Short mmCIF file of C-alpha atoms in Angstrom, two decimals:
data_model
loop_
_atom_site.label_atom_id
_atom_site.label_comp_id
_atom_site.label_asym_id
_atom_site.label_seq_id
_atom_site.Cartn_x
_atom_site.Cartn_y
_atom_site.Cartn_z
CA UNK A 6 97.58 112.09 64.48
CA UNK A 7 100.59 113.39 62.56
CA UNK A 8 102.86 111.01 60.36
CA UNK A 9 105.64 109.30 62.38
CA UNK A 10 108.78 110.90 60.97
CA UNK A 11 112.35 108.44 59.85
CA UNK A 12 114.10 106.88 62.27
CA UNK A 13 116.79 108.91 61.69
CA UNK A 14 115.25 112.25 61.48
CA UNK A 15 113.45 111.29 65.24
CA UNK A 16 116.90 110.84 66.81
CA UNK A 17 118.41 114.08 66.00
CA UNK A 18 115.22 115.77 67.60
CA UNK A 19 115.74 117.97 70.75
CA UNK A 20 114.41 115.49 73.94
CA UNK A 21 111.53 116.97 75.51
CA UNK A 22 111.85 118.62 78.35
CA UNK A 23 110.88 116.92 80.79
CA UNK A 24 108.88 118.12 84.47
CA UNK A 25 108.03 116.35 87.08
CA UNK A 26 104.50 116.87 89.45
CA UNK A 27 103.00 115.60 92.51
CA UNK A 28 100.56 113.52 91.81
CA UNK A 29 98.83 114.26 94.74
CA UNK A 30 99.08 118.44 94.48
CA UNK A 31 99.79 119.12 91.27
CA UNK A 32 102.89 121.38 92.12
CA UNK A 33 106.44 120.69 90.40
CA UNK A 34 109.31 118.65 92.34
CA UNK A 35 112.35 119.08 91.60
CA UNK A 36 113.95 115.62 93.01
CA UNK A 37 111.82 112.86 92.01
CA UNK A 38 111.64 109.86 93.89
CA UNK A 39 114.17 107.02 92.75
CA UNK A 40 115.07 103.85 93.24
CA UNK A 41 118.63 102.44 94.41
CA UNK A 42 120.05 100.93 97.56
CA UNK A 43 121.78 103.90 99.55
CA UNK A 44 120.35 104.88 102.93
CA UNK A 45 118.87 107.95 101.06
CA UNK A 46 117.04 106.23 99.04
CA UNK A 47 116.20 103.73 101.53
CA UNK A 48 114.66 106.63 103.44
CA UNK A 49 112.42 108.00 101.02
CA UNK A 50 110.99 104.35 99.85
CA UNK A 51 110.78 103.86 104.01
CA UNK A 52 108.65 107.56 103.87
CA UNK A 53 106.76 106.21 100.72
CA UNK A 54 106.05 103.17 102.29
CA UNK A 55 104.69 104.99 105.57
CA UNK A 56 102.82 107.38 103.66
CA UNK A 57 100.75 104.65 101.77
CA UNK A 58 99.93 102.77 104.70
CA UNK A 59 98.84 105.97 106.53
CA UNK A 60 96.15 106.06 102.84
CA UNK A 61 95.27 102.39 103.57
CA UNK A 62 94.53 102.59 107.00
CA UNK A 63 91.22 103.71 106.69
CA UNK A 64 89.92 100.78 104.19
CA UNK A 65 91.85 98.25 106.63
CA UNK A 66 90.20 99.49 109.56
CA UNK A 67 86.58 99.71 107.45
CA UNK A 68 87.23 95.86 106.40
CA UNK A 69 87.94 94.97 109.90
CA UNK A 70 84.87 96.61 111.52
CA UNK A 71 82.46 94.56 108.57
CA UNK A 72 84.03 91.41 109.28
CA UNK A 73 83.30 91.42 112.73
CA UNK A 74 79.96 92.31 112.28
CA UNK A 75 79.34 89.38 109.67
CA UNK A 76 81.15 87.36 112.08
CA UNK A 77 78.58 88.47 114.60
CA UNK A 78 76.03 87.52 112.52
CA UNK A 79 77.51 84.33 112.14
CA UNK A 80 77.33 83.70 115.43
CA UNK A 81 73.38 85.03 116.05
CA UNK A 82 73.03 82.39 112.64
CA UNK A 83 74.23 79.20 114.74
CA UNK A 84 72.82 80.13 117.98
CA UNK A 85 69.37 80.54 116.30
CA UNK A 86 69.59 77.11 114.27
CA UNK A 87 70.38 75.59 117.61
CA UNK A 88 67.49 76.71 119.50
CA UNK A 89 69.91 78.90 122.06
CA UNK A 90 68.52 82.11 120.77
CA UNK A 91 64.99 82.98 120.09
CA UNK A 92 63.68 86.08 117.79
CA UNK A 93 59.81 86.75 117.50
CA UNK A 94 58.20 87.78 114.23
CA UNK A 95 59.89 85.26 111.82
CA UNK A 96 60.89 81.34 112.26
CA UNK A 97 64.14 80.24 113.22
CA UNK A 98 65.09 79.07 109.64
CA UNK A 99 64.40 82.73 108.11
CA UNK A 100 66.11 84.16 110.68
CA UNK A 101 68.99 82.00 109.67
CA UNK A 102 68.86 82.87 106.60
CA UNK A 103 68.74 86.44 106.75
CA UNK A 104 71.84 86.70 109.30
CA UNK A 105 73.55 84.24 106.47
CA UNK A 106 72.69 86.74 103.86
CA UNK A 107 73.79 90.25 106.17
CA UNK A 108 76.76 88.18 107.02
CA UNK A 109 77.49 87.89 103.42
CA UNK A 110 76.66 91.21 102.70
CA UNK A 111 79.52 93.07 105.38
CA UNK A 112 82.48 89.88 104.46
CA UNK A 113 82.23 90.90 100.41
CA UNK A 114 81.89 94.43 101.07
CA UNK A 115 85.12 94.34 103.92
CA UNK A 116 86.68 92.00 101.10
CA UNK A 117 86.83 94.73 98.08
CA UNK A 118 87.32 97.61 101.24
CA UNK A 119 90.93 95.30 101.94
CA UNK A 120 91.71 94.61 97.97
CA UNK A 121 91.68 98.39 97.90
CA UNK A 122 93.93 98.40 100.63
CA UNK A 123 96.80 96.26 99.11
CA UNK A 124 96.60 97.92 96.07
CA UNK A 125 97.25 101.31 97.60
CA UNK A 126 99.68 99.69 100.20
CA UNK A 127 100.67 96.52 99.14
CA UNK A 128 102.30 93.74 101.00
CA UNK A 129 106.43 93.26 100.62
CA UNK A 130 106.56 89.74 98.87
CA UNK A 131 109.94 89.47 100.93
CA UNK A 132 107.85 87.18 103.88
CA UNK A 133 105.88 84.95 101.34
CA UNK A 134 103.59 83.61 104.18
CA UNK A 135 102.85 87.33 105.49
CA UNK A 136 102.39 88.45 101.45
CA UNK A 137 99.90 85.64 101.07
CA UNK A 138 98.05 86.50 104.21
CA UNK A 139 98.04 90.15 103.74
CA UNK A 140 96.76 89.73 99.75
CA UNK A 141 94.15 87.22 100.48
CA UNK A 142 92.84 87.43 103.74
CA UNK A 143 89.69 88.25 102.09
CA UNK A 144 89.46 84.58 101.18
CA UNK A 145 90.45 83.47 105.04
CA UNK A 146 87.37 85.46 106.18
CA UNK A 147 84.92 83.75 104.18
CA UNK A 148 86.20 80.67 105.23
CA UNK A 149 86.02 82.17 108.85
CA UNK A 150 82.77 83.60 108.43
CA UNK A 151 80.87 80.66 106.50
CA UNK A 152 82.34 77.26 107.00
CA UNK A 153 81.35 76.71 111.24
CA UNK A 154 77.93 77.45 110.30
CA UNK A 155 77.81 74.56 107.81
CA UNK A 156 79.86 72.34 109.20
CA UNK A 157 76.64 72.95 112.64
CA UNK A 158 74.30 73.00 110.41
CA UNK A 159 75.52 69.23 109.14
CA UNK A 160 75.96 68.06 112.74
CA UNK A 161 73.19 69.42 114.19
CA UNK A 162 70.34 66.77 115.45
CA UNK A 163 68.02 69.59 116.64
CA UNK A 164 66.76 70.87 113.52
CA UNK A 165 64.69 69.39 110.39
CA UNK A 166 66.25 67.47 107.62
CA UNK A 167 64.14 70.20 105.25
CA UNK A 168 65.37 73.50 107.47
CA UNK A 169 69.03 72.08 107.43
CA UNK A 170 69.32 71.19 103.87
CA UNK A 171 67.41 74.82 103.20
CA UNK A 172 70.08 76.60 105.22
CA UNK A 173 73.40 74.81 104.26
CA UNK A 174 72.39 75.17 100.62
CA UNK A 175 72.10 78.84 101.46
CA UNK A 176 75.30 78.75 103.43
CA UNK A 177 77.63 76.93 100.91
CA UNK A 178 76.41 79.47 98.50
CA UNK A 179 76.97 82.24 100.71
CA UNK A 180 80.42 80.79 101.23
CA UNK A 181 81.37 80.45 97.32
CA UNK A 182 80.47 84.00 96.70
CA UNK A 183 82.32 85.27 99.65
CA UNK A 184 85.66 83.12 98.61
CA UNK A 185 85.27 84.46 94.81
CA UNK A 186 84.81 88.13 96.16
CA UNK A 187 87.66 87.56 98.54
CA UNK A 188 90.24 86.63 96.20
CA UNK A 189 92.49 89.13 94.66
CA UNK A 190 93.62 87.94 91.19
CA UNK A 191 95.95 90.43 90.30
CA UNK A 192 97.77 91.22 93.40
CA UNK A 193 101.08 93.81 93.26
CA UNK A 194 103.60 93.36 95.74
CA UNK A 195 105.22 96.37 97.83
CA UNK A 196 108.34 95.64 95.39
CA UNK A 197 106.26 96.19 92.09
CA UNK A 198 105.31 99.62 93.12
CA UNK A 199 108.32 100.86 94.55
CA UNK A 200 110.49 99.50 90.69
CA UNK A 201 106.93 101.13 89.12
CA UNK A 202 107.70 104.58 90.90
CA UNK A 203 111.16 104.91 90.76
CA UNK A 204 111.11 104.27 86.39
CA UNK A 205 108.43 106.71 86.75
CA UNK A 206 110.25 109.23 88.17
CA UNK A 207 113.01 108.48 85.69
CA UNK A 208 110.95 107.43 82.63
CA UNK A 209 107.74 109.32 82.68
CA UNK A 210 107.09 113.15 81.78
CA UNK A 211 104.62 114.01 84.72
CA UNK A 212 104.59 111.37 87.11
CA UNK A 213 101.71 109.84 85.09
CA UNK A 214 101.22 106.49 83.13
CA UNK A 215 99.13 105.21 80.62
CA UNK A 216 97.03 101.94 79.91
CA UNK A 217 94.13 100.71 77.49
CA UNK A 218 90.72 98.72 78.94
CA UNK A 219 92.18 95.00 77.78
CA UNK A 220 95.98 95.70 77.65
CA UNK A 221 97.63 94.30 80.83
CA UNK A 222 100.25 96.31 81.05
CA UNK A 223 100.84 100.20 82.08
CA UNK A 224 103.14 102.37 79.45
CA UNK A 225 104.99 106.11 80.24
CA UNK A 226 104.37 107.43 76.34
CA UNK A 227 101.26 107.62 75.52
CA UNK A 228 102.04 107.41 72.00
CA UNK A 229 103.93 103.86 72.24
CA UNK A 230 103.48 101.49 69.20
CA UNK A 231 101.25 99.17 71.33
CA UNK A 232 98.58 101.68 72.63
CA UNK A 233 98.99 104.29 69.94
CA UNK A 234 95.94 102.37 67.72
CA UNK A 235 93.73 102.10 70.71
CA UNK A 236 90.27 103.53 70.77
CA UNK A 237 90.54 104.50 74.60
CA UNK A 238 93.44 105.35 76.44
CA UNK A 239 93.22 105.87 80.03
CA UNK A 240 95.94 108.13 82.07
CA UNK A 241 96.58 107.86 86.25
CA UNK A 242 99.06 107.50 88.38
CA UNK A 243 100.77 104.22 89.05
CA UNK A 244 98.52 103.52 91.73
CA UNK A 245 96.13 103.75 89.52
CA UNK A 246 97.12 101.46 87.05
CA UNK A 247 98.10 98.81 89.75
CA UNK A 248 94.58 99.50 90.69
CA UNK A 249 93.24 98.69 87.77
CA UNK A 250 95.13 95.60 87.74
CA UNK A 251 98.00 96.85 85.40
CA UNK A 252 101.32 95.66 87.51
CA UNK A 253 103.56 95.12 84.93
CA UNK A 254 104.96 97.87 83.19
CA UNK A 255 105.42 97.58 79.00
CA UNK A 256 109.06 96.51 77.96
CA UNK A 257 109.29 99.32 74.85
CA UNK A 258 108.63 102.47 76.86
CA UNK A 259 108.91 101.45 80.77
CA UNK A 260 112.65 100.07 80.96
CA UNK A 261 115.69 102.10 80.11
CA UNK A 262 116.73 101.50 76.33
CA UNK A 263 113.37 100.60 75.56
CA UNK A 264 112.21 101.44 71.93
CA UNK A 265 109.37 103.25 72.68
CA UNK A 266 110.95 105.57 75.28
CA UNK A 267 109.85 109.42 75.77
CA UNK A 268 113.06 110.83 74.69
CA UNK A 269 112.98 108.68 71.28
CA UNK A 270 109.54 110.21 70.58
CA UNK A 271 108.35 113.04 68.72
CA UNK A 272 106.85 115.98 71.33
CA UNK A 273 103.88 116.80 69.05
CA UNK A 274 102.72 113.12 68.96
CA UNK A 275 103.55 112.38 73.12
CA UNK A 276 101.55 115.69 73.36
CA UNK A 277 98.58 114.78 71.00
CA UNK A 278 98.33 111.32 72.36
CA UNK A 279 98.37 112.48 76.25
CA UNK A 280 95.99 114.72 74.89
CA UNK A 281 93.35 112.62 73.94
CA UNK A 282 93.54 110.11 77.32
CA UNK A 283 91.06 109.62 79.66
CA UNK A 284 92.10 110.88 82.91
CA UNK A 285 90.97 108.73 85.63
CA UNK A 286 91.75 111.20 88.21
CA UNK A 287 89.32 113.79 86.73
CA UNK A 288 87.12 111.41 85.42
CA UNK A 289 86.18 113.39 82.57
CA UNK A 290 88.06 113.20 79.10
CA UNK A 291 90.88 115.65 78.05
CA UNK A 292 90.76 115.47 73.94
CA UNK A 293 88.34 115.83 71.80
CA UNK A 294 88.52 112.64 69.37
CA UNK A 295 87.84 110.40 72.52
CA UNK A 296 85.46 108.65 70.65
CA UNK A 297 87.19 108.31 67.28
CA UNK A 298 87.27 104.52 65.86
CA UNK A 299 90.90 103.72 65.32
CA UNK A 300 92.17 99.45 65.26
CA UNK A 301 94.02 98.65 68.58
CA UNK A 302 97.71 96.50 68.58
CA UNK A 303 97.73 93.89 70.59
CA UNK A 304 100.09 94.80 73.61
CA UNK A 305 103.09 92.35 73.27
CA UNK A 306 105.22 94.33 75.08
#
């Protein structure tokens, strides 16, 4: 990568021009998408909004459709402990067992369908009791889909000490894993995406942002001072970074002002840098010293 020229030398540099592009299509726009509070804006954030739930629907509906089948299986699990239901070919207790383990199978698998979801259309943290229901309800399943059966299993004076110990063991682990998968630990609110797209549209050259495999935070230059070092850099839209769990956006080259800002950059080193990212859209890298050992910064910022 080039030397960084002075400070001073940097500032009298022409800005690069800057383009914007759909994500989505790849064709130019010449209005990006902005934040603010007038009832044009307010429109477009409302169309925004509507257009990512429209891309969410599908995973909700998915999640939906598994946990009611786990829930189902739940069900066959405690009528078959309690001697309701009978099934031929296996005992009672592995047939408990195996509806505990599809049961598990269809909640973790509706769990990441739903965390998928929210991070493509997340909830507006304006209701906190709706934001928290929306963002984990992952967690409220399992607890749905797992506790009843143990709590039967407990109370029920039917069945074997051995078979019930056998089976609430399997159900209490069943019910850990499904609360770990269910939880979403690094939820974005509707808010966070909306501030995320609107700098981007201001901010960013292409629509696009940038973020390294540890950092925890998603940049606009790919050539700012805290991912510049890093070995792999990967490049997506801001869904994708809030994706990948990167909801903050870095204070040097996200924020108006910031020091690491496009138009205080040099073009050759933005362009080399952006170069040289792994595009997550593509999957495939775009540079040819993807692999080159360089010492990462620590991203402070």
């Amino acid at each position: 990568m080039a030397d960084k020229a002075p400070e001073e030398e940097r500032k009298e540099k022409k800005p690069k021009e800057r383009q914007f592009v759909d994500a989505k299509t790849g064709t130019k726009i010449s209005k990006p998408k902005q934040g603010g509070t007038g009832e044009a804006t307010k429109a477009l954030r409302d169309e925004m909004h509507a257009e990512r739930a429209g891309n969410a629907l599908p995973f909700r509906i998915g999640a939906v459709a598994l946990w009611a089948v786990g829930i189902v299986c739940e069900i066959l699990a405690i009528l078959t402990s309690n001697g309701t239901l009978y099934l031929p070919g296996l005992s009672p207790v592995v047939w408990v067992i195996v509806f505990i383990v599809v049961d598990l199978v269809l909640v973790v698998i509706g769990s990441q369908l739903w965390k998928r979801a929210n991070h493509i259309a997340p909830a507006s943290k304006e209701n906190k009791t709706a934001y928290w229901v929306q963002t984990q309800l992952g967690v409220i399943i399992a607890v749905i889909a797992f506790a009843p059966i143990i709590l039967l299993m407990l109370t029920n004076k039917d069945m074997d000490a051995k078979s019930k110990k056998i089976c609430s063991i399997v159900a209490g682990v069943a019910l850990v894993a499904a609360i770990g998968s269910g939880i979403d630990y690094n939820p974005a609110t509707q808010e966070d995406l909306d501030a995320a797209e609107a700098s981007a549209a201001v901010l960013s050259d292409d629509g696009l942002c940038y973020w390294t495999p540890f950092g925890k935070k998603y940049h606009f230059n790919p050539d700012c001072q805290y991912i510049k070092n890093s070995e792999t850099i990967y490049a997506g839209t801001i869904n994708d970074a809030m994706e990948a769990g990167r909801n903050e956006g870095c204070s040097g080259c996200t924020v108006e002002g910031g020091t690491d800002v496009l138009e205080n950059s040099s073009p050759e080193d933005v362009a080399a840098a952006a170069a040289n990212a792994i595009s997550v859209i593509t999957g495939g890298a775009t540079g040819e010293n993807d692999g080159e050992e360089s010492a990462a910064l620590p991203e402070a910022a």
